[in-house]
mmCIF file of C-alpha atoms in Angstrom:
data_model
loop_
_atom_site.group_PDB
_atom_site.id
_atom_site.type_symbol
_atom_site.label_atom_id
_atom_site.label_comp_id
_atom_site.label_asym_id
_atom_site.label_seq_id
_atom_site.Cartn_x
_atom_site.Cartn_y
_atom_site.Cartn_z
ATOM 1 C CA UNK A 1 3.550 50.904 20.536
ATOM 2 C CA UNK A 2 2.358 51.835 24.035
ATOM 3 C CA UNK A 3 -1.236 50.809 23.431
ATOM 4 C CA UNK A 4 -4.252 52.680 24.769
ATOM 5 C CA UNK A 5 -3.336 54.475 27.971
ATOM 6 C CA UNK A 6 -5.911 55.219 30.646
ATOM 7 C CA UNK A 7 -5.565 57.099 33.907
ATOM 8 C CA UNK A 8 -6.079 56.806 36.741
ATOM 9 C CA UNK A 9 -5.946 53.020 37.140
ATOM 10 C CA UNK A 10 -8.079 53.215 40.279
ATOM 11 C CA UNK A 11 -10.272 56.014 41.586
ATOM 12 C CA UNK A 12 -12.076 56.095 44.908
ATOM 13 C CA UNK A 13 -14.300 59.078 45.549
ATOM 14 C CA UNK A 14 -17.263 60.142 47.597
ATOM 15 C CA UNK A 15 -20.770 60.616 46.306
ATOM 16 C CA UNK A 16 -21.276 64.072 44.847
ATOM 17 C CA UNK A 17 -17.672 64.575 43.783
ATOM 18 C CA UNK A 18 -16.570 65.181 40.216
ATOM 19 C CA UNK A 19 -14.634 62.386 38.539
ATOM 20 C CA UNK A 20 -12.531 62.750 35.395
ATOM 21 C CA UNK A 21 -11.214 59.727 33.533
ATOM 22 C CA UNK A 22 -8.531 60.140 30.889
ATOM 23 C CA UNK A 23 -7.584 58.245 27.765
ATOM 24 C CA UNK A 24 -4.809 58.424 25.187
ATOM 25 C CA UNK A 25 -5.624 56.303 22.104
ATOM 26 C CA UNK A 26 -3.100 54.522 19.924
ATOM 27 C CA UNK A 27 -1.444 56.970 17.567
ATOM 28 C CA UNK A 28 -3.066 56.883 14.120
ATOM 29 C CA UNK A 29 -6.342 55.355 15.289
ATOM 30 C CA UNK A 30 -9.293 57.467 14.220
ATOM 31 C CA UNK A 31 -12.046 56.055 16.414
ATOM 32 C CA UNK A 32 -12.283 56.174 20.205
ATOM 33 C CA UNK A 33 -14.813 54.441 22.402
ATOM 34 C CA UNK A 34 -15.802 54.645 26.068
ATOM 35 C CA UNK A 35 -17.306 51.522 27.639
ATOM 36 C CA UNK A 36 -18.481 50.743 31.173
ATOM 37 C CA UNK A 37 -18.393 47.231 32.630
ATOM 38 C CA UNK A 38 -20.330 45.880 35.596
ATOM 39 C CA UNK A 39 -21.270 42.360 36.642
ATOM 40 C CA UNK A 40 -24.961 43.060 36.177
ATOM 41 C CA UNK A 41 -24.914 44.847 32.842
ATOM 42 C CA UNK A 42 -21.729 43.600 31.197
ATOM 43 C CA UNK A 43 -19.753 45.832 28.834
ATOM 44 C CA UNK A 44 -21.872 48.798 27.760
ATOM 45 C CA UNK A 45 -21.002 51.312 25.052
ATOM 46 C CA UNK A 46 -21.300 54.842 26.419
ATOM 47 C CA UNK A 47 -20.073 57.042 23.572
ATOM 48 C CA UNK A 48 -17.759 56.946 20.604
ATOM 49 C CA UNK A 49 -15.850 59.474 18.524
ATOM 50 C CA UNK A 50 -14.697 59.385 14.933
ATOM 51 C CA UNK A 51 -11.954 61.844 13.972
ATOM 52 C CA UNK A 52 -12.490 63.595 17.331
ATOM 53 C CA UNK A 53 -16.217 64.154 16.653
ATOM 54 C CA UNK A 54 -18.828 62.490 18.904
ATOM 55 C CA UNK A 55 -20.893 60.170 16.712
ATOM 56 C CA UNK A 56 -23.247 58.434 19.119
ATOM 57 C CA UNK A 57 -23.736 59.277 22.792
ATOM 58 C CA UNK A 58 -27.008 57.403 23.225
ATOM 59 C CA UNK A 59 -25.340 55.069 25.718
ATOM 60 C CA UNK A 60 -24.471 57.864 28.139
ATOM 61 C CA UNK A 61 -26.728 57.099 31.099
ATOM 62 C CA UNK A 62 -27.528 60.613 32.277
ATOM 63 C CA UNK A 63 -26.644 64.264 31.925
ATOM 64 C CA UNK A 64 -24.192 63.750 34.755
ATOM 65 C CA UNK A 65 -21.930 62.050 32.202
ATOM 66 C CA UNK A 66 -20.031 63.997 29.577
ATOM 67 C CA UNK A 67 -17.148 63.161 27.235
ATOM 68 C CA UNK A 68 -14.791 65.255 25.170
ATOM 69 C CA UNK A 69 -12.078 64.645 22.626
ATOM 70 C CA UNK A 70 -10.233 67.952 22.102
ATOM 71 C CA UNK A 71 -7.610 66.356 19.830
ATOM 72 C CA UNK A 72 -6.637 63.053 18.256
ATOM 73 C CA UNK A 73 -4.499 61.990 21.204
ATOM 74 C CA UNK A 74 -6.685 62.696 24.225
ATOM 75 C CA UNK A 75 -10.185 62.115 25.538
ATOM 76 C CA UNK A 76 -11.909 62.575 28.882
ATOM 77 C CA UNK A 77 -15.022 61.106 30.467
ATOM 78 C CA UNK A 78 -16.423 63.213 33.269
ATOM 79 C CA UNK A 79 -19.052 62.344 35.870
ATOM 80 C CA UNK A 80 -20.476 65.244 37.849
ATOM 81 C CA UNK A 81 -21.848 64.649 40.419
ATOM 82 C CA UNK A 82 -20.853 61.021 40.940
ATOM 83 C CA UNK A 83 -23.173 58.471 42.571
ATOM 84 C CA UNK A 84 -22.525 55.012 44.078
ATOM 85 C CA UNK A 85 -24.294 53.345 41.125
ATOM 86 C CA UNK A 86 -21.567 54.753 38.848
ATOM 87 C CA UNK A 87 -19.090 52.324 40.415
ATOM 88 C CA UNK A 88 -17.723 50.188 37.566
ATOM 89 C CA UNK A 89 -14.690 49.612 35.392
ATOM 90 C CA UNK A 90 -14.511 52.201 32.638
ATOM 91 C CA UNK A 91 -12.650 51.147 29.494
ATOM 92 C CA UNK A 92 -11.404 53.298 26.684
ATOM 93 C CA UNK A 93 -10.723 51.656 23.324
ATOM 94 C CA UNK A 94 -9.481 52.824 19.954
ATOM 95 C CA UNK A 95 -9.623 51.339 16.495
ATOM 96 C CA UNK A 96 -7.697 51.915 13.282
ATOM 97 C CA UNK A 97 -8.936 53.009 9.886
ATOM 98 C CA UNK A 98 -10.043 50.720 7.090
ATOM 99 C CA UNK A 99 -10.984 47.056 7.119
ATOM 100 C CA UNK A 100 -10.093 46.517 10.771
ATOM 101 C CA UNK A 101 -12.052 49.482 12.011
ATOM 102 C CA UNK A 102 -14.090 47.344 14.384
ATOM 103 C CA UNK A 103 -11.066 45.585 15.884
ATOM 104 C CA UNK A 104 -10.907 47.408 19.170
ATOM 105 C CA UNK A 105 -7.794 47.869 21.258
ATOM 106 C CA UNK A 106 -8.691 48.391 24.892
ATOM 107 C CA UNK A 107 -6.877 50.248 27.612
ATOM 108 C CA UNK A 108 -6.358 48.676 31.024
ATOM 109 C CA UNK A 109 -9.445 50.402 32.388
ATOM 110 C CA UNK A 110 -10.193 52.644 35.354
ATOM 111 C CA UNK A 111 -11.740 50.950 38.383
ATOM 112 C CA UNK A 112 -14.104 53.580 39.824
ATOM 113 C CA UNK A 113 -15.557 53.240 43.313
ATOM 114 C CA UNK A 114 -18.028 55.874 44.482
ATOM 115 C CA UNK A 115 -18.696 55.643 48.211
ATOM 116 C CA UNK B 1 -32.054 47.217 18.152
ATOM 117 C CA UNK B 2 -29.688 44.410 18.949
ATOM 118 C CA UNK B 3 -29.780 41.578 21.475
ATOM 119 C CA UNK B 4 -27.050 39.062 22.287
ATOM 120 C CA UNK B 5 -27.393 35.921 24.417
ATOM 121 C CA UNK B 6 -24.609 33.746 25.801
ATOM 122 C CA UNK B 7 -24.455 31.225 28.646
ATOM 123 C CA UNK B 8 -23.230 32.839 31.839
ATOM 124 C CA UNK B 9 -20.771 30.141 32.889
ATOM 125 C CA UNK B 10 -19.136 26.983 31.563
ATOM 126 C CA UNK B 11 -16.623 24.537 32.988
ATOM 127 C CA UNK B 12 -14.240 22.161 31.225
ATOM 128 C CA UNK B 13 -11.081 20.147 31.860
ATOM 129 C CA UNK B 14 -7.591 20.587 30.500
ATOM 130 C CA UNK B 15 -7.086 19.056 27.078
ATOM 131 C CA UNK B 16 -10.801 18.988 26.289
ATOM 132 C CA UNK B 17 -12.791 20.823 23.625
ATOM 133 C CA UNK B 18 -15.429 23.394 24.549
ATOM 134 C CA UNK B 19 -18.008 25.222 22.435
ATOM 135 C CA UNK B 20 -19.366 28.575 23.593
ATOM 136 C CA UNK B 21 -22.591 29.546 21.858
ATOM 137 C CA UNK B 22 -23.922 32.984 21.039
ATOM 138 C CA UNK B 23 -27.337 33.811 19.611
ATOM 139 C CA UNK B 24 -28.282 37.261 18.478
ATOM 140 C CA UNK B 25 -31.010 39.408 17.002
ATOM 141 C CA UNK B 26 -30.165 42.459 14.942
ATOM 142 C CA UNK B 27 -31.875 44.598 12.340
ATOM 143 C CA UNK B 28 -28.661 45.103 10.392
ATOM 144 C CA UNK B 29 -25.767 42.649 10.405
ATOM 145 C CA UNK B 30 -22.261 44.040 10.020
ATOM 146 C CA UNK B 31 -20.107 41.312 11.520
ATOM 147 C CA UNK B 32 -19.733 39.220 14.658
ATOM 148 C CA UNK B 33 -16.719 39.277 16.946
ATOM 149 C CA UNK B 34 -15.306 37.260 19.814
ATOM 150 C CA UNK B 35 -13.152 38.807 22.513
ATOM 151 C CA UNK B 36 -11.322 37.199 25.428
ATOM 152 C CA UNK B 37 -11.100 38.876 28.821
ATOM 153 C CA UNK B 38 -9.014 37.509 31.679
ATOM 154 C CA UNK B 39 -10.066 38.529 35.174
ATOM 155 C CA UNK B 40 -8.954 42.046 35.990
ATOM 156 C CA UNK B 41 -7.751 42.725 32.460
ATOM 157 C CA UNK B 42 -9.036 44.369 29.299
ATOM 158 C CA UNK B 43 -10.803 42.464 26.509
ATOM 159 C CA UNK B 44 -8.599 41.371 23.601
ATOM 160 C CA UNK B 45 -9.673 40.520 20.060
ATOM 161 C CA UNK B 46 -9.979 36.837 19.133
ATOM 162 C CA UNK B 47 -11.932 36.511 15.897
ATOM 163 C CA UNK B 48 -14.197 38.157 13.348
ATOM 164 C CA UNK B 49 -16.899 36.569 11.144
ATOM 165 C CA UNK B 50 -18.875 38.393 8.497
ATOM 166 C CA UNK B 51 -19.658 35.466 6.161
ATOM 167 C CA UNK B 52 -21.240 32.136 7.083
ATOM 168 C CA UNK B 53 -18.865 29.351 7.948
ATOM 169 C CA UNK B 54 -15.917 28.472 10.101
ATOM 170 C CA UNK B 55 -12.858 30.645 10.701
ATOM 171 C CA UNK B 56 -9.944 28.739 12.206
ATOM 172 C CA UNK B 57 -7.076 30.343 14.061
ATOM 173 C CA UNK B 58 -4.860 27.872 15.852
ATOM 174 C CA UNK B 59 -6.644 26.266 18.808
ATOM 175 C CA UNK B 60 -9.564 28.694 18.429
ATOM 176 C CA UNK B 61 -12.248 28.592 15.740
ATOM 177 C CA UNK B 62 -15.379 30.684 15.281
ATOM 178 C CA UNK B 63 -18.489 29.745 13.338
ATOM 179 C CA UNK B 64 -21.288 31.942 12.003
ATOM 180 C CA UNK B 65 -24.760 31.264 10.611
ATOM 181 C CA UNK B 66 -26.429 34.547 9.697
ATOM 182 C CA UNK B 67 -29.750 32.927 8.786
ATOM 183 C CA UNK B 68 -29.982 31.390 12.255
ATOM 184 C CA UNK B 69 -28.548 34.347 14.158
ATOM 185 C CA UNK B 70 -26.012 31.999 15.699
ATOM 186 C CA UNK B 71 -22.309 31.831 16.321
ATOM 187 C CA UNK B 72 -20.018 29.697 18.390
ATOM 188 C CA UNK B 73 -16.444 29.840 19.576
ATOM 189 C CA UNK B 74 -14.652 26.487 19.658
ATOM 190 C CA UNK B 75 -11.625 26.065 21.896
ATOM 191 C CA UNK B 76 -9.514 22.935 21.423
ATOM 192 C CA UNK B 77 -6.800 21.382 23.600
ATOM 193 C CA UNK B 78 -7.884 23.518 26.518
ATOM 194 C CA UNK B 79 -5.210 24.936 28.782
ATOM 195 C CA UNK B 80 -5.515 26.436 32.239
ATOM 196 C CA UNK B 81 -4.684 29.849 30.783
ATOM 197 C CA UNK B 82 -7.889 29.670 28.703
ATOM 198 C CA UNK B 83 -9.880 30.330 31.892
ATOM 199 C CA UNK B 84 -11.404 33.701 31.074
ATOM 200 C CA UNK B 85 -14.583 35.431 30.015
ATOM 201 C CA UNK B 86 -15.470 35.151 26.312
ATOM 202 C CA UNK B 87 -17.487 38.026 24.894
ATOM 203 C CA UNK B 88 -19.609 37.810 21.767
ATOM 204 C CA UNK B 89 -20.085 41.187 20.052
ATOM 205 C CA UNK B 90 -21.986 42.598 17.083
ATOM 206 C CA UNK B 91 -21.025 45.555 14.969
ATOM 207 C CA UNK B 92 -23.775 48.158 15.255
ATOM 208 C CA UNK B 93 -26.051 48.997 12.374
ATOM 209 C CA UNK B 94 -23.701 51.686 11.121
ATOM 210 C CA UNK B 95 -20.779 49.265 11.363
ATOM 211 C CA UNK B 96 -18.887 51.773 13.455
ATOM 212 C CA UNK B 97 -19.010 50.397 17.005
ATOM 213 C CA UNK B 98 -19.316 47.091 18.844
ATOM 214 C CA UNK B 99 -22.175 46.003 21.080
ATOM 215 C CA UNK B 100 -21.119 43.276 23.513
ATOM 216 C CA UNK B 101 -22.958 40.394 25.123
ATOM 217 C CA UNK B 102 -22.525 39.863 28.849
ATOM 218 C CA UNK B 103 -19.907 37.192 28.270
ATOM 219 C CA UNK B 104 -19.403 33.547 29.185
ATOM 220 C CA UNK B 105 -17.026 32.787 32.048
ATOM 221 C CA UNK B 106 -15.065 29.636 31.250
ATOM 222 C CA UNK B 107 -13.291 27.775 34.048
ATOM 223 C CA UNK B 108 -10.714 25.185 33.019
ATOM 224 C CA UNK B 109 -9.654 22.670 35.659
ATOM 225 C CA UNK B 110 -6.917 20.066 35.703
#
């Protein structure tokens, strides 16, 4: 099992540029989550999907952020335009069905730096 | 809404026992979780409590009191590799996602 796969591992961009983060969940998991982690705010839930459908996007900070899950094996988080305050580690996580549905499996994260 | 409080930092020595506390407020309880996160890595699942009491798993144990809105993670026989951040998390009201505290950074010295 390859685990949750995120790309890129690191992203450095300039303010105003579009950033796209990618995630492949564990095969068979039906829930996918995007989190953002900073020293000041800790690990924040941005949005999550169940069976490819967005369930709760109340954590998405602004309209500059958008997320999609076109199929069960792929999701993207897009920031357009990016700002320096978006600099953080962005984690994708997936969880299986049933009793362990809240046991999250995290990807390695994308370290985003917006200059 | 939900609110989670943990100490920011703790220090301990190898071989010792350490207790990391977590207090929370929530309008709907659906379970409490502990995750471990080493520096530069992703969080990994440690434990899950939904009923009051102690859950033991090797050197790690987790306790829950729902009436007091309180949990703790107990680490025994500390090792250097236990130096990490420990995150307390609540399942949201729908029981479909986790809301994390800011974590407690534990430093274990020899």
